Amino acid sequence: MFDLHRLRLLRELKHRGTLAAVAAALSYAPSSVSQQLSQLEAEVGVRLLEPVGRRVRLTEQAEILVAHTEAVLARLERAEAEISASLTELTGTLRVASFQTAALALVPPALGLLRDLHPRLRVHLTHLEPEKALPALQARDFDLVLAEEYPGNPNPRPAGLDEQDLLDDPLHLALPEPADAPGAADLDADDPMAALRSLADHPWVMEPEGTAARHWAMTLCRNAGFEPDVRFETTDLLLHLRLVEQGHAAAFLPDLVWIGQAPTVTLRRLPDGQRARRLFTAVRSGRSRHPAVQACRDALLRAVALRSAEPSDRPDCRCRNLRSSGIG
């Protein structure tokens, strides 16, 4: 019988890439991790790691072991979910990761609903972009992740994850001028591509390279026939908004950035098929039926429903709830 703890270390190595990263994540010394994996090799009777430069990689036999370890851990998570469901009160800690705009607009009301319904459930929230949060979810650093997907840029579908739609969040071209600027309402209002091209020589603020949002934004500008002058890079969309408000940059801004308030800058429609990003929650499949996960997902859906019911002054900015049926 193989040692489950050592199997989990091998699994951690697959997801985190280096012995040092595994050691840091689990508060072990790297030498201790290496020793445990050497003992696992002795148990299995085959080589599990092979050197590649200064790093190591998993052998074919190690990959087989990791696949079975994933199945065992998923089964254990389902057992934990069933035990929790058998209890009369929801307790414990739920670890959640969310990107900025969802954390600002949806998480606080959802936390309020959870506090009222399950006062003994402790929610630990981390602000983390989906590009890092989803791999961390697979590595079991989190129990639930709020993530986003931009039009024409579908996310990879990692094995073992369960996704649930939250809403379609409208996207807009934000012009570097106040919403009440003279003539702002007439500038290329009916021609999204012309509005984009009118900003070809203007500075832009975008999310950093390597993010899905940046790839989508660059593609949109290039399809309009120009290479954007990206002078400001940040994942902080509130900073994007402030730079647009003060005339320093143009940007693409989602509806959630205003958190229910009227926009302070001039907005233009984007081309067909590019007008909304998909927001969703992701959990590991083995944990999808855990009562704490289900309670959090329900609370987030209710937060979306409450927001959708609020009056909006934004043009074409109503969030469409993808799960409107069945929400109390």
PDB file of N, CA and C in Angstrom, residues 104-105 172 179 238 241 245 254-265 267 307 310-315 317-318:
ATOM      1  N   LEU A 104     -15.332  43.281  -5.479  1.00  0.00           N
ATOM      2  CA  LEU A 104     -15.937  44.534  -5.033  1.00  0.00           C
ATOM      3  C   LEU A 104     -17.454  44.535  -5.178  1.00  0.00           C
ATOM      4  N   ALA A 105     -17.956  44.002  -6.280  1.00  0.00           N
ATOM      5  CA  ALA A 105     -19.383  44.151  -6.584  1.00  0.00           C
ATOM      6  C   ALA A 105     -20.244  42.999  -6.084  1.00  0.00           C
ATOM      7  N   HIS A 172     -17.312  47.751 -22.329  1.00  0.00           N
ATOM      8  CA  HIS A 172     -17.488  49.014 -23.054  1.00  0.00           C
ATOM      9  C   HIS A 172     -16.145  49.627 -23.421  1.00  0.00           C
ATOM     10  N   ALA A 179     -18.487  61.993 -18.996  1.00  0.00           N
ATOM     11  CA  ALA A 179     -19.741  61.520 -19.569  1.00  0.00           C
ATOM     12  C   ALA A 179     -20.603  62.664 -20.074  1.00  0.00           C
ATOM     13  N   LEU A 238     -10.011  49.902 -11.136  1.00  0.00           N
ATOM     14  CA  LEU A 238     -10.351  51.217 -10.585  1.00  0.00           C
ATOM     15  C   LEU A 238      -9.317  52.257 -11.014  1.00  0.00           C
ATOM     16  N   LEU A 241     -10.140  53.164 -14.551  1.00  0.00           N
ATOM     17  CA  LEU A 241     -11.222  54.146 -14.575  1.00  0.00           C
ATOM     18  C   LEU A 241     -10.709  55.532 -14.240  1.00  0.00           C
ATOM     19  N   GLU A 245     -10.981  58.871 -16.483  1.00  0.00           N
ATOM     20  CA  GLU A 245     -11.688  60.048 -15.972  1.00  0.00           C
ATOM     21  C   GLU A 245     -10.853  61.321 -16.120  1.00  0.00           C
ATOM     22  N   PRO A 254     -15.474  46.988 -17.820  1.00  0.00           N
ATOM     23  CA  PRO A 254     -16.675  46.177 -17.627  1.00  0.00           C
ATOM     24  C   PRO A 254     -17.696  46.911 -16.768  1.00  0.00           C
ATOM     25  N   ASP A 255     -18.928  46.483 -16.877  1.00  0.00           N
ATOM     26  CA  ASP A 255     -20.012  47.113 -16.137  1.00  0.00           C
ATOM     27  C   ASP A 255     -19.804  47.076 -14.627  1.00  0.00           C
ATOM     28  N   LEU A 256     -19.245  45.972 -14.119  1.00  0.00           N
ATOM     29  CA  LEU A 256     -19.118  45.818 -12.670  1.00  0.00           C
ATOM     30  C   LEU A 256     -18.221  46.875 -12.021  1.00  0.00           C
ATOM     31  N   VAL A 257     -17.389  47.545 -12.807  1.00  0.00           N
ATOM     32  CA  VAL A 257     -16.454  48.498 -12.216  1.00  0.00           C
ATOM     33  C   VAL A 257     -17.171  49.663 -11.542  1.00  0.00           C
ATOM     34  N   TRP A 258     -18.430  49.937 -11.957  1.00  0.00           N
ATOM     35  CA  TRP A 258     -19.154  51.055 -11.355  1.00  0.00           C
ATOM     36  C   TRP A 258     -19.946  50.643 -10.114  1.00  0.00           C
ATOM     37  N   ILE A 259     -20.034  49.361  -9.827  1.00  0.00           N
ATOM     38  CA  ILE A 259     -20.682  48.852  -8.613  1.00  0.00           C
ATOM     39  C   ILE A 259     -22.041  49.508  -8.413  1.00  0.00           C
ATOM     40  N   GLY A 260     -22.844  49.518  -9.472  1.00  0.00           N
ATOM     41  CA  GLY A 260     -24.207  50.016  -9.360  1.00  0.00           C
ATOM     42  C   GLY A 260     -24.374  51.511  -9.520  1.00  0.00           C
ATOM     43  N   GLN A 261     -23.288  52.257  -9.719  1.00  0.00           N
ATOM     44  CA  GLN A 261     -23.374  53.711  -9.877  1.00  0.00           C
ATOM     45  C   GLN A 261     -23.392  54.091 -11.357  1.00  0.00           C
ATOM     46  N   ALA A 262     -23.802  55.327 -11.622  1.00  0.00           N
ATOM     47  CA  ALA A 262     -23.796  55.826 -12.998  1.00  0.00           C
ATOM     48  C   ALA A 262     -22.360  56.037 -13.466  1.00  0.00           C
ATOM     49  N   PRO A 263     -22.078  55.812 -14.747  1.00  0.00           N
ATOM     50  CA  PRO A 263     -20.710  55.984 -15.252  1.00  0.00           C
ATOM     51  C   PRO A 263     -20.278  57.441 -15.220  1.00  0.00           C
ATOM     52  N   THR A 264     -18.984  57.648 -15.050  1.00  0.00           N
ATOM     53  CA  THR A 264     -18.417  59.001 -14.979  1.00  0.00           C
ATOM     54  C   THR A 264     -17.645  59.351 -16.237  1.00  0.00           C
ATOM     55  N   VAL A 265     -17.626  58.465 -17.222  1.00  0.00           N
ATOM     56  CA  VAL A 265     -16.927  58.720 -18.472  1.00  0.00           C
ATOM     57  C   VAL A 265     -17.859  58.340 -19.625  1.00  0.00           C
ATOM     58  N   LEU A 267     -19.082  56.249 -22.635  1.00  0.00           N
ATOM     59  CA  LEU A 267     -18.968  54.850 -23.019  1.00  0.00           C
ATOM     60  C   LEU A 267     -19.467  54.646 -24.440  1.00  0.00           C
ATOM     61  N   ARG A 307     -28.358  42.561  -7.792  1.00  0.00           N
ATOM     62  CA  ARG A 307     -27.750  43.629  -8.584  1.00  0.00           C
ATOM     63  C   ARG A 307     -28.511  43.856  -9.876  1.00  0.00           C
ATOM     64  N   GLU A 310     -31.509  46.120  -9.622  1.00  0.00           N
ATOM     65  CA  GLU A 310     -31.320  47.547  -9.359  1.00  0.00           C
ATOM     66  C   GLU A 310     -31.476  48.345 -10.645  1.00  0.00           C
ATOM     67  N   PRO A 311     -32.027  49.571 -10.578  1.00  0.00           N
ATOM     68  CA  PRO A 311     -32.086  50.429 -11.764  1.00  0.00           C
ATOM     69  C   PRO A 311     -30.695  50.807 -12.223  1.00  0.00           C
ATOM     70  N   SER A 312     -30.517  50.961 -13.527  1.00  0.00           N
ATOM     71  CA  SER A 312     -29.202  51.290 -14.072  1.00  0.00           C
ATOM     72  C   SER A 312     -29.302  52.449 -15.038  1.00  0.00           C
ATOM     73  N   ASP A 313     -28.327  53.368 -14.949  1.00  0.00           N
ATOM     74  CA  ASP A 313     -28.247  54.492 -15.879  1.00  0.00           C
ATOM     75  C   ASP A 313     -27.269  54.226 -17.009  1.00  0.00           C
ATOM     76  N   ARG A 314     -26.695  53.028 -17.047  1.00  0.00           N
ATOM     77  CA  ARG A 314     -25.666  52.745 -18.037  1.00  0.00           C
ATOM     78  C   ARG A 314     -26.293  52.286 -19.342  1.00  0.00           C
ATOM     79  N   PRO A 315     -25.788  52.745 -20.476  1.00  0.00           N
ATOM     80  CA  PRO A 315     -26.326  52.309 -21.765  1.00  0.00           C
ATOM     81  C   PRO A 315     -25.955  50.868 -22.054  1.00  0.00           C
ATOM     82  N   CYS A 317     -26.069  48.250 -20.359  1.00  0.00           N
ATOM     83  CA  CYS A 317     -25.184  47.698 -19.344  1.00  0.00           C
ATOM     84  C   CYS A 317     -25.893  46.792 -18.354  1.00  0.00           C
ATOM     85  N   ARG A 318     -27.035  46.296 -18.694  1.00  0.00           N
ATOM     86  CA  ARG A 318     -27.717  45.396 -17.779  1.00  0.00           C
ATOM     87  C   ARG A 318     -26.983  44.055 -17.754  1.00  0.00           C
TER      88      ARG A 318
END
